Amino acid sequence: MGLQLEKAVGKARKFEKKGELDAAADVYSQLLGQFPQNRRVAAALQSLLQRIGDPPVAKLQTLEAAYNRNDHALVIDAATALAASFPRSFTLFNILGAAQLALRDAPGAEASFRRALAIHPQNLDAMSNLGVALKVQGRVAEALQCYTAAAQLSPDNGNIKFNLANLLRQSARREEALAVYHELARARPSDAEPRFLMAATLQELGRGAEAVEEAGKALAIDPSQDRARALLLHQLGHFCDFDAARPHLEGIEALGIEGSPVEPFALLALDDCPARGLERSHAWARRFPTAPALPRTTRRDGPIRIGYFSADFHNHATIYLISRVFEHHDRNAFEINLYSFGGKEGGAITARLAQTSTRYRDVHRLSDAEIAKLAREDGLDIAVDLKGYTKNARPEIFASRAAPVQINYLGFPGTMGAPFIDYLVADPVLIPDSHQAHYSEKIVYLPHSYQPTDDSRIVPADPSSRSDHGLPNDGFVFAAFNATYKIQPRDFAIWMRLLSAVEGSVLWLFRSNGPAEANLKKAAVAHGIDPARLVFAPALPHLLHLARHRHADLFLDTFACNAHTTASDALWAGLPLVTRIGEQFAARVAASVLTAAGLPELVTQSDEAYEALALALARDPGRLGALRHKLVSTRAGAPLFDSRAYTRDLEAAYRAVHRRWLDGEAPAVVRIDGAAAG
């Protein structure tokens, strides 16, 4: 075989010497068909094709310079003109395709890359770029074929393997992605990126301990790998591993602001500073190329078309909050479109949502650009992002412009810092006027709480006893059902002092994971508290979880990132809640909810006041009983639990922002006074 190969190569070289370049290229092409991984033959063919088909080097350099300064329209015009004279230049079609891709013309880019591959079937740049163009169009299977073929042709090409692994991960083929990242980590031991991507994939797979290990390896290679540090801190937060997190907290104020951007959500529970939150979100938003604003259209008759976008149209906290809004929307005035990109369709909740919407679309197999295009074809007036920067978010849908007006609502408790998001739904407690500068969006102020609730839920009778839940029959029960990543040493220390001060009391926590349970018990011992006084509640179906709240006496909130759905759940179940209001959106949610529930007296302004109020209520059954009676007796009239009135206020906000757009006015602060509810 080796002799045959060398003989054929010699034949090709003879053709070259005689100036018969096409014949030489044919021989090299045939050889590559037989020996696709022979880099010597591939390089010889590529060099020869460039000699045959490329324009003068100076012209190619001019195109590359224009591309590098982002003058993509000029590149397209010039390359298209050159292609008429140099139709066999795969280099030219590669440059043309790259410029088309930069201007979001994925079909045009695909055609250009296919032209390049028709000339040089094994050109790695064209093959890899074609994968990108196909991926952008949502044709994931074809894109994976391109990346796989390119990786086979060039097994040592790290960039191609990164593309392959990233697309496998985005396609939920995480175990396969993990294997490719592992290959990259072995091949590039001094590169932290493969280790970080392994950590991120392991976290998505629910393998948190391994994610922590890989993030640690990434930081050992490169201590400035900020995304690995943010991931590590967030995962250690889920584990309540205060000791392991402590050394990584130094200088956290600069994390995601100086250096590389990091996921804003990862630091919400660690840094209660809205100014820094805005900087982090600004930095993160710059990762998403933003399409131009949509042109204004003439006024049309008929309902305003609203599109809600989420990965969580299933058994999820956000849907427990908003499902009643969908049911109360005025069908004569609003057309409700739901776009589900979570891939978790099915069940009673999905069926309920489909019945309450004008149109329900399962779009999880479409690309971000395709979803945005579909939304524009549906004629949306307003696109509502229910995810923001939370898990499984897809902000590039909105960067691609799904609608003329785009709103950040409910899912992400903070600013997105993005030029493609116009408004943020809030209330005067969440964002006082003095805080508006910390939010890139214009604020839509609802009159009560920003948070909707489902006032149709019937909490079932619960025949269980306290002892059935591992609780003392007579002792005081403090409940703290927040997610474990929200629990910080500062909050926990106060809780332990309360247990110490209230004899026989226990702390009832939500059971999340084994490491968190072990670490919280360890932390309790460090505070001099018997770990048996920490009781962990297993997961239950939603209504049964609400029912067991009756066994608790007082809910204790976390600080930097408050209870959100958990707060309104507790109040709906009749359980009073004490909070300490902070600075950022996430640290003021429980105050907003309590105010709208008619219990502003349970909002405190300092750690000391929080601790004092919780202790006073635990020691004064009469006072606590009066609060519980007030909560239950006034619940029917409280704004927090009036879903119909809430929906009318939200609709008034939609009308206001839509009217501004129709009138050619820029987004501005909108205040709804509640008159719509009347």
XYZ file of C-alpha atoms in Angstrom:
678
model
C 0.000 0.000 0.000
C 2.865 2.350 0.875
C 4.539 1.756 -2.516
C 1.258 2.389 -4.346
C 0.777 5.641 -2.412
C 4.285 6.873 -3.160
C 3.930 5.911 -6.809
C 0.695 7.886 -7.110
C 2.211 10.911 -5.338
C 5.114 10.773 -7.758
C 2.682 10.711 -10.663
C 0.902 13.801 -9.322
C 4.194 15.648 -8.953
C 5.116 14.861 -12.557
C 1.825 16.394 -13.679
C 2.632 19.489 -11.596
C 6.072 19.863 -13.174
C 4.554 19.665 -16.636
C 2.017 22.363 -15.665
C -0.901 19.935 -15.845
C -2.288 21.155 -12.528
C -5.846 19.866 -12.992
C -4.543 16.359 -13.662
C -2.339 16.561 -10.573
C -5.308 17.708 -8.496
C -7.375 14.759 -9.751
C -4.670 12.321 -8.610
C -4.428 13.922 -5.166
C -8.234 13.887 -4.827
C -8.357 10.170 -5.676
C -5.611 9.484 -3.145
C -7.484 11.339 -0.416
C -10.523 9.221 -1.164
C -8.397 6.157 -0.383
C -6.326 7.679 2.442
C -8.538 10.387 4.011
C -6.260 10.999 6.999
C -3.035 11.427 5.051
C -2.139 15.000 5.925
C 0.745 15.154 3.420
C -1.582 14.443 0.514
C -4.244 16.801 1.905
C -1.717 19.623 2.237
C -0.427 19.022 -1.284
C -3.957 19.124 -2.710
C -4.839 22.273 -0.777
C -1.708 24.065 -1.968
C -2.358 23.009 -5.538
C -6.003 24.087 -5.504
C -4.994 27.467 -4.152
C -2.506 27.882 -7.002
C -5.177 26.900 -9.506
C -8.141 28.814 -8.186
C -7.230 31.640 -5.807
C -7.243 35.333 -6.675
C -3.988 37.247 -6.146
C -2.810 37.145 -2.538
C -3.180 40.918 -2.190
C -6.904 40.701 -2.969
C -7.417 37.942 -0.396
C -5.514 39.980 2.188
C -7.778 42.962 1.488
C -10.839 40.775 2.101
C -9.388 39.387 5.325
C -8.582 42.896 6.574
C -12.162 44.024 5.891
C -13.493 40.947 7.686
C -11.279 41.586 10.718
C -12.612 45.140 11.042
C -16.183 43.755 10.855
C -16.945 45.288 7.454
C -18.823 42.159 6.480
C -21.071 43.747 3.856
C -17.991 44.950 1.961
C -16.497 41.447 2.134
C -19.658 39.931 0.673
C -19.822 42.416 -2.200
C -16.129 42.104 -3.070
C -15.956 38.313 -2.676
C -19.081 37.814 -4.779
C -17.562 39.921 -7.552
C -14.245 38.037 -7.373
C -16.016 34.666 -7.451
C -17.181 35.406 -10.991
C -13.530 35.447 -12.101
C -12.217 32.826 -9.669
C -14.982 30.203 -9.395
C -12.538 27.503 -8.248
C -11.219 29.311 -5.176
C -12.303 27.447 -2.046
C -10.464 30.114 -0.025
C -12.684 32.801 -1.513
C -15.896 30.907 -0.759
C -14.724 30.280 2.801
C -14.230 34.012 3.348
C -17.573 34.783 1.715
C -19.373 32.235 3.905
C -17.771 33.571 7.076
C -18.964 37.102 6.261
C -22.475 35.853 5.486
C -22.530 33.986 8.782
C -21.451 37.132 10.632
C -24.450 38.948 9.119
C -26.789 36.115 10.178
C -27.333 34.835 6.635
C -26.901 31.182 7.580
C -28.483 29.759 4.382
C -26.193 31.930 2.251
C -23.195 30.889 4.338
C -24.166 27.244 3.968
C -24.243 27.609 0.179
C -20.796 29.243 0.162
C -19.218 26.592 2.370
C -20.731 23.860 0.200
C -19.182 25.549 -2.857
C -15.823 25.475 -1.071
C -16.236 21.774 -0.267
C -17.246 20.985 -3.837
C -13.848 22.356 -4.862
C -11.911 20.833 -1.949
C -14.007 18.100 -0.244
C -11.627 17.743 2.685
C -10.972 21.366 3.510
C -11.225 21.473 7.300
C -12.154 25.148 7.518
C -15.067 24.752 5.113
C -16.230 21.533 6.770
C -16.126 23.035 10.261
C -17.716 26.307 9.131
C -20.488 24.399 7.386
C -21.180 22.750 10.734
C -21.579 26.193 12.304
C -23.964 27.348 9.550
C -26.078 24.213 9.933
C -26.121 24.528 13.718
C -27.385 28.119 13.495
C -30.250 26.862 11.331
C -31.170 24.245 13.911
C -30.011 21.346 11.739
C -28.106 19.784 14.583
C -27.793 16.253 13.187
C -26.198 17.555 9.969
C -23.920 19.879 11.929
C -22.761 16.974 14.073
C -21.976 14.999 10.908
C -19.754 17.856 9.715
C -17.920 18.170 13.025
C -17.507 14.399 13.312
C -16.116 14.136 9.779
C -13.740 17.035 10.413
C -12.570 15.468 13.684
C -11.875 12.183 11.893
C -9.833 13.962 9.238
C -7.855 15.894 11.831
C -7.943 14.000 15.149
C -5.490 16.396 16.772
C -7.393 19.569 15.879
C -8.572 20.905 19.229
C -10.845 23.610 17.819
C -12.847 21.078 15.822
C -13.153 18.816 18.856
C -14.351 21.723 20.969
C -17.048 22.452 18.374
C -18.071 18.798 18.334
C -18.210 18.468 22.117
C -20.063 21.761 22.583
C -22.737 20.758 20.081
C -23.101 17.313 21.650
C -23.618 19.023 24.994
C -26.171 21.464 23.569
C -27.979 18.488 22.017
C -28.323 16.909 25.488
C -25.842 14.189 24.496
C -23.813 15.088 27.537
C -22.090 11.768 28.168
C -20.685 11.825 24.626
C -19.646 15.455 25.068
C -17.945 14.548 28.326
C -15.864 11.890 26.568
C -14.644 14.400 23.960
C -13.849 17.022 26.619
C -11.888 14.341 28.471
C -9.851 13.621 25.327
C -9.134 17.340 25.005
C -8.113 17.570 28.659
C -5.629 14.716 28.204
C -4.252 16.190 24.990
C -3.999 19.731 26.409
C -2.938 19.350 30.049
C -2.002 23.030 30.359
C -5.385 24.263 29.065
C -8.038 24.917 31.734
C -10.941 25.190 29.279
C -11.585 21.442 28.764
C -11.608 20.916 32.528
C -14.083 23.761 33.011
C -16.355 22.395 30.281
C -16.190 18.965 31.899
C -17.240 20.585 35.178
C -20.152 22.403 33.518
C -21.337 19.213 31.807
C -21.056 17.179 35.006
C -23.086 19.819 36.833
C -25.806 19.543 34.182
C -25.759 15.761 34.645
C -26.350 16.208 38.369
C -22.889 14.908 39.245
C -22.030 17.820 41.496
C -19.096 16.317 43.391
C -17.305 15.485 40.136
C -18.111 18.975 38.833
C -16.404 20.478 41.882
C -13.369 18.261 41.292
C -13.005 19.251 37.631
C -13.569 22.948 38.346
C -10.822 22.690 40.948
C -8.494 21.144 38.361
C -9.288 23.968 35.936
C -8.394 26.541 38.592
C -5.189 24.686 39.450
C -4.155 25.024 35.795
C -5.328 28.629 35.480
C -6.356 30.494 38.653
C -7.861 33.232 36.453
C -10.442 30.843 34.936
C -13.316 32.908 36.297
C -16.162 30.779 34.952
C -14.687 27.741 36.703
C -14.491 29.720 39.934
C -18.104 30.896 39.642
C -19.278 27.361 38.888
C -17.269 25.996 41.814
C -18.759 28.538 44.216
C -22.299 27.912 43.004
C -21.963 24.133 43.245
C -20.366 24.360 46.687
C -23.350 26.549 47.568
C -25.691 23.713 46.613
C -23.629 21.533 48.964
C -23.605 24.195 51.733
C -19.862 23.559 51.971
C -18.980 26.834 53.654
C -15.415 25.772 54.494
C -14.515 24.722 50.944
C -16.060 27.873 49.470
C -14.334 30.320 51.816
C -10.909 30.527 50.067
C -12.597 31.127 46.696
C -14.638 34.077 47.985
C -11.677 36.431 48.248
C -12.078 39.247 45.739
C -15.537 38.060 44.698
C -16.568 41.682 44.144
C -14.461 41.719 40.965
C -15.547 38.285 39.709
C -17.324 38.602 36.369
C -16.471 42.311 36.201
C -12.703 42.307 35.856
C -11.498 39.476 33.657
C -13.835 37.057 31.917
C -17.640 37.267 32.110
C -19.373 34.691 34.317
C -22.945 33.458 34.543
C -24.708 36.199 36.564
C -27.033 33.729 38.290
C -24.091 31.896 39.886
C -23.288 34.851 42.169
C -26.782 36.046 43.149
C -26.654 34.379 46.566
C -23.102 35.575 47.220
C -23.036 39.281 46.407
C -25.962 41.550 47.290
C -24.903 44.543 45.216
C -27.152 45.649 42.331
C -24.444 47.874 40.813
C -22.074 44.921 40.459
C -24.943 42.753 39.287
C -25.508 45.178 36.423
C -21.822 45.102 35.468
C -21.797 41.293 35.461
C -24.932 41.129 33.336
C -23.566 43.735 30.915
C -20.411 41.653 30.476
C -22.383 38.435 30.003
C -24.793 40.017 27.505
C -21.915 41.028 25.239
C -21.523 37.330 24.369
C -24.737 37.459 22.334
C -24.605 39.206 18.931
C -27.599 41.510 18.765
C -29.746 41.871 15.659
C -30.989 45.351 14.699
C -34.258 46.544 16.198
C -37.323 45.543 14.201
C -38.853 48.182 11.926
C -42.002 49.871 13.136
C -45.231 48.713 11.574
C -48.512 50.430 10.969
C -51.228 50.066 13.564
C -53.509 47.114 13.113
C -56.820 46.145 14.597
C -57.217 43.120 16.805
C -55.680 41.835 20.019
C -52.134 42.535 21.167
C -50.033 39.445 20.494
C -48.014 38.342 23.520
C -45.438 35.561 23.408
C -44.209 33.876 26.588
C -40.944 31.937 26.220
C -39.692 29.340 28.693
C -38.059 25.958 29.204
C -40.323 25.418 32.215
C -43.823 24.805 30.884
C -44.083 21.736 33.093
C -43.949 20.928 36.819
C -41.842 23.973 37.779
C -41.973 26.831 40.295
C -42.409 29.513 37.619
C -45.470 27.787 36.207
C -47.029 27.405 39.649
C -46.858 31.197 39.841
C -47.980 32.237 36.370
C -50.456 29.586 35.213
C -53.405 31.511 36.646
C -52.362 34.611 34.676
C -52.663 32.641 31.450
C -56.188 31.613 32.445
C -57.249 35.174 33.308
C -55.870 36.901 30.207
C -58.554 38.804 28.292
C -58.890 36.793 25.082
C -60.626 39.665 23.316
C -57.732 42.036 23.952
C -54.740 39.682 23.969
C -53.595 36.736 21.919
C -51.436 34.470 24.107
C -48.668 32.427 22.490
C -46.510 30.015 24.502
C -43.105 28.942 23.136
C -41.702 25.959 25.001
C -38.024 25.158 24.479
C -37.572 22.805 27.437
C -38.358 19.527 25.686
C -40.396 18.334 28.696
C -43.862 18.333 27.197
C -46.605 16.141 28.606
C -48.651 15.846 31.770
C -51.562 17.740 33.244
C -49.710 21.058 33.539
C -48.750 21.169 29.863
C -52.316 20.276 28.858
C -53.674 23.028 31.119
C -51.328 25.585 29.576
C -52.186 24.524 26.037
C -55.881 25.040 26.799
C -55.321 28.548 28.160
C -53.269 29.856 25.228
C -54.149 30.884 21.707
C -51.167 28.955 20.403
C -48.798 26.519 22.140
C -45.578 25.760 20.306
C -43.015 23.117 21.228
C -39.860 24.672 19.745
C -37.112 22.868 21.632
C -35.675 21.342 18.451
C -35.347 24.715 16.724
C -32.329 27.008 16.881
C -32.507 30.354 18.657
C -32.630 32.206 15.338
C -35.380 29.908 14.043
C -37.491 30.440 17.167
C -37.106 34.205 16.829
C -38.039 34.001 13.142
C -41.103 31.889 13.958
C -42.172 34.422 16.590
C -41.842 37.256 14.080
C -43.881 35.263 11.553
C -46.519 34.802 14.267
C -46.655 38.587 14.406
C -45.793 39.012 18.077
C -46.041 42.510 19.481
C -44.359 41.659 22.798
C -41.959 38.827 23.674
C -41.737 37.912 27.368
C -38.613 36.072 28.530
C -39.499 33.920 31.548
C -35.935 32.584 31.907
C -33.445 35.454 31.737
C -30.088 33.967 32.761
C -31.407 30.992 34.743
C -30.847 27.311 33.954
C -31.719 26.336 30.354
C -32.187 29.990 29.353
C -31.853 30.919 25.670
C -31.203 34.669 25.566
C -30.073 34.481 21.937
C -33.734 34.100 20.951
C -34.196 37.688 22.094
C -30.839 38.849 20.757
C -32.225 37.654 17.397
C -35.335 39.839 17.979
C -38.442 37.750 18.543
C -40.664 40.842 18.802
C -40.507 44.651 18.636
C -40.828 44.905 22.449
C -39.031 42.403 24.702
C -39.522 42.028 28.459
C -37.550 40.338 31.250
C -40.146 38.887 33.623
C -40.368 36.578 36.615
C -37.665 33.962 35.961
C -34.424 35.864 36.556
C -34.404 38.121 39.643
C -32.229 40.887 38.277
C -31.197 42.879 35.257
C -30.097 41.170 32.052
C -27.872 44.106 31.120
C -28.754 43.434 27.490
C -29.486 45.931 24.712
C -32.132 43.588 23.319
C -34.312 43.611 26.472
C -36.455 46.725 26.813
C -38.337 46.325 30.094
C -38.197 44.553 33.460
C -41.394 43.878 35.429
C -40.994 44.884 39.086
C -42.715 46.855 41.848
C -41.815 49.787 44.127
C -40.497 47.535 46.903
C -38.252 45.520 44.599
C -36.738 48.482 42.773
C -37.091 51.866 44.485
C -36.651 54.837 42.169
C -33.191 55.372 43.656
C -32.129 51.917 42.371
C -33.220 52.333 38.740
C -29.678 53.143 37.607
C -28.674 49.562 38.465
C -30.982 48.101 35.804
C -30.415 48.369 32.056
C -34.105 47.827 31.330
C -36.795 50.424 31.853
C -38.864 49.389 34.845
C -42.520 48.423 34.578
C -43.903 49.096 38.064
C -46.897 46.979 39.001
C -48.851 48.480 41.907
C -48.363 45.621 44.366
C -45.949 42.702 43.976
C -44.319 41.819 40.670
C -45.021 38.180 41.535
C -48.230 36.452 40.415
C -49.731 33.521 42.310
C -52.191 30.752 41.618
C -55.167 31.552 43.835
C -57.063 28.465 42.678
C -54.889 26.000 44.591
C -56.707 24.081 47.292
C -54.375 22.952 50.049
C -55.491 19.424 50.927
C -56.298 18.337 54.444
C -53.236 16.780 56.027
C -53.949 13.964 58.482
C -50.262 13.530 59.308
C -48.751 14.418 62.654
C -45.558 16.292 63.341
C -43.853 13.080 64.327
C -44.642 11.654 60.882
C -42.281 14.325 59.552
C -39.607 13.805 62.194
C -40.675 16.948 64.067
C -41.214 17.339 67.826
C -44.845 17.358 68.875
C -44.395 20.328 71.209
C -41.201 22.169 70.209
C -41.120 25.317 68.075
C -40.526 24.586 64.376
C -38.566 27.110 62.324
C -38.911 26.302 58.606
C -36.424 27.277 55.900
C -37.472 25.583 52.673
C -35.272 27.657 50.372
C -32.892 26.015 47.906
C -29.618 25.108 49.594
C -27.452 27.406 47.441
C -29.259 30.381 49.020
C -28.153 29.422 52.547
C -25.013 31.333 53.508
C -22.925 31.285 56.720
C -24.368 34.648 57.800
C -27.980 33.416 57.604
C -27.165 30.053 59.127
C -25.360 31.577 62.115
C -28.507 33.522 63.033
C -30.627 30.396 62.688
C -28.302 28.524 65.041
C -28.494 31.327 67.606
C -32.282 31.110 67.409
C -32.169 27.364 68.056
C -29.882 28.004 71.002
C -32.239 30.646 72.401
C -35.498 28.701 71.905
C -35.338 25.513 73.921
C -36.639 22.414 72.157
C -36.890 24.155 68.794
C -35.852 22.610 65.480
C -34.965 23.880 62.023
C -36.960 22.230 59.222
C -35.047 22.324 55.940
C -35.733 21.013 52.466
C -33.787 17.853 51.647
C -31.735 18.617 48.552
C -28.656 16.401 48.470
C -26.546 14.280 50.788
C -23.502 16.566 50.949
C -25.648 19.584 51.894
C -27.314 17.650 54.691
C -23.950 16.469 56.039
C -22.363 19.914 55.778
C -25.258 21.686 57.495
C -25.138 19.197 60.354
C -21.386 19.758 60.600
C -21.938 23.535 60.650
C -24.573 23.130 63.379
C -22.065 21.278 65.554
C -19.563 24.102 65.005
C -22.207 26.462 66.423
C -22.759 24.206 69.428
C -26.101 22.839 68.206
C -27.074 19.176 68.243
C -27.344 18.206 64.542
C -30.445 16.168 65.376
C -32.256 19.510 65.678
C -31.951 19.913 61.911
C -34.811 18.029 60.249
C -34.846 17.485 56.483
C -38.094 17.331 54.512
C -38.102 15.032 51.465
C -39.587 16.130 48.157
C -43.371 15.807 47.871
C -45.916 16.657 45.169
C -46.638 20.378 45.226
C -49.999 20.399 47.035
C -48.837 17.883 49.637
C -45.785 20.055 50.245
C -48.099 23.027 50.857
C -50.170 20.922 53.248
C -47.225 20.037 55.478
C -46.516 23.739 56.098
C -49.159 23.592 58.851
C -46.648 21.747 61.042
C -44.236 24.719 60.998
C -44.508 27.805 63.212
C -42.386 30.413 61.409
C -40.555 30.591 58.076
C -37.010 32.015 58.148
C -35.849 33.672 54.937
C -32.376 33.764 53.408
C -30.728 37.128 52.776
C -28.861 37.807 49.505
C -31.268 35.629 47.539
C -34.679 35.483 49.211
C -37.486 32.994 49.006
C -39.415 33.632 45.778
C -42.084 31.047 44.925
C -41.231 29.482 48.286
C -42.317 32.688 50.048
C -45.728 32.932 48.395
C -46.210 29.177 48.912
C -45.613 29.571 52.649
C -48.018 32.497 52.905
C -50.681 30.722 50.828
C -50.361 27.774 53.220
C -50.860 30.127 56.190
C -47.261 30.186 57.457
C -45.849 33.619 58.473
C -42.420 34.502 57.123
C -39.705 36.829 58.439
C -37.314 38.443 55.960
C -34.435 40.888 56.010
C -34.663 43.241 53.033
C -31.443 43.693 51.066
C -30.297 45.775 48.106
C -30.535 43.769 44.877
C -33.744 42.486 43.279
C -33.200 38.930 44.576
C -32.721 40.238 48.129
C -36.020 42.180 48.144
C -38.471 39.618 46.742
C -39.811 38.372 50.076
C -40.346 41.981 51.198
C -42.374 42.576 48.033
C -44.435 39.443 48.620
C -45.050 40.191 52.308
C -46.094 43.768 51.553
C -48.605 42.593 48.946
C -49.884 39.991 51.416
C -50.596 42.742 53.953
C -47.764 41.783 56.330
C -45.116 44.527 55.966
C -44.415 44.242 59.711
C -42.527 40.999 58.959
C -39.976 42.861 56.803
C -36.852 43.843 58.756
C -34.054 46.226 57.808
C -31.005 44.620 59.448
C -29.591 41.281 60.561
C -30.124 42.280 64.182
C -33.762 43.247 63.623
C -34.401 39.995 61.716
C -32.999 37.909 64.551
C -34.821 39.914 67.213
C -38.190 39.645 65.451
C -37.866 35.905 64.836
C -36.914 35.346 68.471
C -39.731 37.547 69.760
C -42.313 35.676 67.688
C -40.964 32.305 68.803
C -41.286 33.383 72.446
C -44.726 34.988 72.114
C -47.331 32.457 70.896
C -50.104 35.035 71.154
C -48.369 37.519 68.885
C -47.458 34.819 66.374
C -50.986 33.428 66.489
C -52.400 36.878 65.763
C -50.136 37.181 62.721
C -51.191 33.781 61.461
C -54.859 34.700 61.964
C -54.343 37.986 60.107
C -52.651 36.166 57.229
C -55.405 33.582 56.858
C -58.364 35.890 57.453
C -57.233 38.631 55.051
C -55.782 36.362 52.387
C -58.841 36.518 50.135
C -58.571 40.296 49.878
C -54.788 40.636 49.722
C -53.405 41.859 46.366
C -50.829 39.039 46.373
C -53.588 36.461 46.112
C -55.878 38.196 43.625
C -54.824 36.599 40.352
C -57.531 38.279 38.290
C -56.637 41.796 39.459
C -52.940 41.039 39.026
C -53.562 39.981 35.422
C -55.495 43.184 34.685
C -52.533 45.224 35.992
C -50.074 43.213 33.906
C -52.256 43.705 30.838
C -52.334 47.447 31.507
C -48.532 47.349 31.473
C -48.516 45.457 28.170
C -50.874 48.036 26.659
C -48.648 50.881 27.839
C -45.381 49.513 26.421
C -47.093 48.503 23.170
C -48.601 51.971 22.796
C -45.201 53.595 23.259
C -43.760 51.435 20.506
C -46.624 52.178 18.125
C -46.213 55.900 18.819
C -42.516 55.736 17.954
C -41.428 56.442 21.535
C -38.399 54.872 23.185
C -38.901 52.564 26.183
C -39.516 54.498 29.406
C -40.500 53.777 32.999
C -44.130 52.639 33.202
C -46.200 52.866 36.385
C -49.488 51.010 36.761
C -51.652 52.446 39.528
C -53.960 49.490 39.964
C -56.978 51.189 38.425
C -57.063 48.421 35.814
C -57.913 45.970 38.561
C -60.985 47.901 39.502
